[in-house]
PDB file of C-alpha atoms in Angstrom:
ATOM      1  CA  UNK A   1     129.297  56.333  13.204  1.00 92.00           C
ATOM      2  CA  UNK A   2     128.317  52.947  11.815  1.00 94.00           C
ATOM      3  CA  UNK A   3     127.852  49.961  14.138  1.00 95.00           C
ATOM      4  CA  UNK A   4     128.271  46.268  13.350  1.00 96.00           C
ATOM      5  CA  UNK A   5     128.119  43.205  15.614  1.00 95.00           C
ATOM      6  CA  UNK A   6     129.953  40.006  14.684  1.00 95.00           C
ATOM      7  CA  UNK A   7     130.648  36.705  16.376  1.00 93.00           C
ATOM      8  CA  UNK A   8     133.406  35.140  14.282  1.00 93.00           C
ATOM      9  CA  UNK A   9     136.913  36.017  13.217  1.00 95.00           C
ATOM     10  CA  UNK A  10     136.500  35.096   9.547  1.00 94.00           C
ATOM     11  CA  UNK A  11     133.482  37.369   9.191  1.00 94.00           C
ATOM     12  CA  UNK A  12     135.430  40.190  10.808  1.00 96.00           C
ATOM     13  CA  UNK A  13     138.392  39.718   8.479  1.00 94.00           C
ATOM     14  CA  UNK A  14     136.098  39.640   5.431  1.00 94.00           C
ATOM     15  CA  UNK A  15     134.354  42.820   6.570  1.00 94.00           C
ATOM     16  CA  UNK A  16     137.666  44.624   6.957  1.00 93.00           C
ATOM     17  CA  UNK A  17     138.705  43.718   3.399  1.00 92.00           C
ATOM     18  CA  UNK A  18     135.635  45.415   1.920  1.00 92.00           C
ATOM     19  CA  UNK A  19     135.004  48.186   4.450  1.00 86.00           C
ATOM     20  CA  UNK A  20     136.871  51.392   3.646  1.00 85.00           C
ATOM     21  CA  UNK A  21     135.991  53.501   6.666  1.00 89.00           C
ATOM     22  CA  UNK A  22     138.593  56.135   7.581  1.00 90.00           C
ATOM     23  CA  UNK A  23     138.637  54.898  11.158  1.00 93.00           C
ATOM     24  CA  UNK A  24     137.730  51.486  12.551  1.00 96.00           C
ATOM     25  CA  UNK A  25     137.388  50.505  16.195  1.00 97.00           C
ATOM     26  CA  UNK A  26     136.854  46.908  17.253  1.00 98.00           C
ATOM     27  CA  UNK A  27     135.636  45.916  20.691  1.00 98.00           C
ATOM     28  CA  UNK A  28     136.532  42.297  21.427  1.00 98.00           C
ATOM     29  CA  UNK A  29     134.219  41.146  24.147  1.00 97.00           C
ATOM     30  CA  UNK A  30     133.037  37.894  25.708  1.00 97.00           C
ATOM     31  CA  UNK A  31     129.911  36.363  24.239  1.00 95.00           C
ATOM     32  CA  UNK A  32     126.725  36.497  26.266  1.00 91.00           C
ATOM     33  CA  UNK A  33     124.573  33.507  27.155  1.00 89.00           C
ATOM     34  CA  UNK A  34     120.920  33.056  26.169  1.00 89.00           C
ATOM     35  CA  UNK A  35     119.923  35.296  29.090  1.00 91.00           C
ATOM     36  CA  UNK A  36     122.163  38.126  27.839  1.00 89.00           C
ATOM     37  CA  UNK A  37     124.719  37.610  30.620  1.00 90.00           C
ATOM     38  CA  UNK A  38     128.458  37.633  29.971  1.00 94.00           C
ATOM     39  CA  UNK A  39     130.767  35.103  31.631  1.00 95.00           C
ATOM     40  CA  UNK A  40     133.556  37.724  31.818  1.00 96.00           C
ATOM     41  CA  UNK A  41     133.500  40.050  34.862  1.00 96.00           C
ATOM     42  CA  UNK A  42     135.793  42.625  33.187  1.00 96.00           C
ATOM     43  CA  UNK A  43     133.439  42.708  30.188  1.00 96.00           C
ATOM     44  CA  UNK A  44     130.434  43.187  32.460  1.00 96.00           C
ATOM     45  CA  UNK A  45     132.182  46.198  34.047  1.00 96.00           C
ATOM     46  CA  UNK A  46     133.494  47.684  30.822  1.00 97.00           C
ATOM     47  CA  UNK A  47     130.563  47.200  28.442  1.00 94.00           C
ATOM     48  CA  UNK A  48     128.275  49.942  29.821  1.00 96.00           C
ATOM     49  CA  UNK A  49     131.219  52.347  30.125  1.00 97.00           C
ATOM     50  CA  UNK A  50     132.250  51.752  26.523  1.00 97.00           C
ATOM     51  CA  UNK A  51     128.686  51.981  25.203  1.00 95.00           C
ATOM     52  CA  UNK A  52     128.123  55.306  27.000  1.00 96.00           C
ATOM     53  CA  UNK A  53     131.469  56.711  25.816  1.00 97.00           C
ATOM     54  CA  UNK A  54     130.767  55.645  22.226  1.00 95.00           C
ATOM     55  CA  UNK A  55     127.322  57.235  22.389  1.00 94.00           C
ATOM     56  CA  UNK A  56     128.722  60.487  23.799  1.00 95.00           C
ATOM     57  CA  UNK A  57     131.621  60.614  21.315  1.00 94.00           C
ATOM     58  CA  UNK A  58     129.541  59.681  18.263  1.00 92.00           C
ATOM     59  CA  UNK A  59     128.493  63.271  17.372  1.00 92.00           C
ATOM     60  CA  UNK A  60     132.148  64.373  17.464  1.00 91.00           C
ATOM     61  CA  UNK A  61     133.356  61.626  15.120  1.00 91.00           C
ATOM     62  CA  UNK A  62     133.354  61.158  11.362  1.00 89.00           C
ATOM     63  CA  UNK A  63     130.050  59.653  10.206  1.00 90.00           C
ATOM     64  CA  UNK A  64     132.027  56.999   8.314  1.00 91.00           C
ATOM     65  CA  UNK A  65     133.786  55.773  11.466  1.00 94.00           C
ATOM     66  CA  UNK A  66     133.040  52.099  12.026  1.00 96.00           C
ATOM     67  CA  UNK A  67     132.563  50.563  15.471  1.00 97.00           C
ATOM     68  CA  UNK A  68     132.558  46.771  15.444  1.00 97.00           C
ATOM     69  CA  UNK A  69     131.689  44.605  18.416  1.00 97.00           C
ATOM     70  CA  UNK A  70     133.264  41.171  17.998  1.00 97.00           C
ATOM     71  CA  UNK A  71     132.142  38.477  20.407  1.00 96.00           C
ATOM     72  CA  UNK A  72     135.021  36.055  21.015  1.00 97.00           C
ATOM     73  CA  UNK A  73     132.939  33.122  22.226  1.00 95.00           C
ATOM     74  CA  UNK A  74     131.708  31.394  25.345  1.00 95.00           C
ATOM     75  CA  UNK A  75     134.207  30.942  28.175  1.00 95.00           C
ATOM     76  CA  UNK A  76     135.456  27.525  26.979  1.00 95.00           C
ATOM     77  CA  UNK A  77     135.839  28.796  23.409  1.00 95.00           C
ATOM     78  CA  UNK A  78     137.794  31.867  24.523  1.00 96.00           C
ATOM     79  CA  UNK A  79     140.031  29.929  26.925  1.00 95.00           C
ATOM     80  CA  UNK A  80     141.001  27.533  24.125  1.00 96.00           C
ATOM     81  CA  UNK A  81     144.526  28.532  22.971  1.00 94.00           C
ATOM     82  CA  UNK A  82     143.376  27.863  19.398  1.00 95.00           C
ATOM     83  CA  UNK A  83     140.630  30.501  19.517  1.00 96.00           C
ATOM     84  CA  UNK A  84     140.759  32.231  16.118  1.00 95.00           C
ATOM     85  CA  UNK A  85     140.819  35.732  17.628  1.00 95.00           C
ATOM     86  CA  UNK A  86     143.877  34.769  19.702  1.00 95.00           C
ATOM     87  CA  UNK A  87     145.726  33.241  16.747  1.00 94.00           C
ATOM     88  CA  UNK A  88     144.932  35.793  14.059  1.00 93.00           C
ATOM     89  CA  UNK A  89     147.972  37.926  13.214  1.00 90.00           C
ATOM     90  CA  UNK A  90     145.815  40.975  12.496  1.00 88.00           C
ATOM     91  CA  UNK A  91     144.119  41.113  15.888  1.00 92.00           C
ATOM     92  CA  UNK A  92     146.360  39.257  18.392  1.00 90.00           C
ATOM     93  CA  UNK A  93     143.705  39.445  21.091  1.00 96.00           C
ATOM     94  CA  UNK A  94     144.997  38.022  24.357  1.00 95.00           C
ATOM     95  CA  UNK A  95     142.377  39.344  26.768  1.00 97.00           C
ATOM     96  CA  UNK A  96     138.834  40.596  26.869  1.00 97.00           C
ATOM     97  CA  UNK A  97     137.647  43.205  26.758  1.00 98.00           C
ATOM     98  CA  UNK A  98     140.041  44.737  24.253  1.00 98.00           C
ATOM     99  CA  UNK A  99     139.256  47.912  22.329  1.00 98.00           C
ATOM    100  CA  UNK A 100     141.367  48.208  19.180  1.00 97.00           C
ATOM    101  CA  UNK A 101     141.955  51.144  16.851  1.00 96.00           C
ATOM    102  CA  UNK A 102     142.882  49.365  13.611  1.00 93.00           C
ATOM    103  CA  UNK A 103     144.498  52.337  11.850  1.00 92.00           C
ATOM    104  CA  UNK A 104     146.786  53.227  14.743  1.00 93.00           C
ATOM    105  CA  UNK A 105     147.215  49.673  16.048  1.00 92.00           C
ATOM    106  CA  UNK A 106     146.482  50.972  19.538  1.00 96.00           C
ATOM    107  CA  UNK A 107     144.455  49.186  22.160  1.00 96.00           C
ATOM    108  CA  UNK A 108     142.879  49.435  25.565  1.00 98.00           C
ATOM    109  CA  UNK A 109     142.826  46.196  27.526  1.00 97.00           C
ATOM    110  CA  UNK A 110     140.764  44.726  30.359  1.00 96.00           C
ATOM    111  CA  UNK A 111     140.250  47.226  33.195  1.00 96.00           C
ATOM    112  CA  UNK A 112     141.372  50.150  30.983  1.00 97.00           C
ATOM    113  CA  UNK A 113     138.115  49.612  29.077  1.00 98.00           C
ATOM    114  CA  UNK A 114     136.146  50.393  32.239  1.00 97.00           C
ATOM    115  CA  UNK A 115     137.798  53.818  32.598  1.00 97.00           C
ATOM    116  CA  UNK A 116     135.473  56.241  30.848  1.00 96.00           C
ATOM    117  CA  UNK A 117     138.055  59.004  30.527  1.00 96.00           C
ATOM    118  CA  UNK A 118     140.542  56.619  28.878  1.00 97.00           C
ATOM    119  CA  UNK A 119     137.899  55.251  26.517  1.00 98.00           C
ATOM    120  CA  UNK A 120     136.748  58.705  25.418  1.00 97.00           C
ATOM    121  CA  UNK A 121     140.320  59.888  24.896  1.00 96.00           C
ATOM    122  CA  UNK A 122     141.047  56.702  22.924  1.00 97.00           C
ATOM    123  CA  UNK A 123     138.014  57.204  20.683  1.00 96.00           C
ATOM    124  CA  UNK A 124     138.697  60.870  20.001  1.00 95.00           C
ATOM    125  CA  UNK A 125     142.485  60.737  19.543  1.00 88.00           C
TER     126      UNK A 125
END
């Protein structure tokens, strides 16, 4: 699996136009502050679960699978109704964390992302 971290919607959209991976997952997650702390309690709960599930599932997945972590911004940026991740027709992110399978247009949202069994099933389906 290939891993990429991004912090803006335009960069994510550009990446997806050139990246031809057979399967792409995007984790939309709250940005962290300078101390590495997230303002989003659901993200704090889900992040270690997702990272462990991705690590455990990696050997079972196609090496060309792409896992993108997209930080949606600080709390004020995310809460702004004009946040680019909220408005973009491709992503339609309305909560964080959100784990999206681009090819299948399937997603796990908020507390679902903290359920390891659901995350693993989502990644391997």
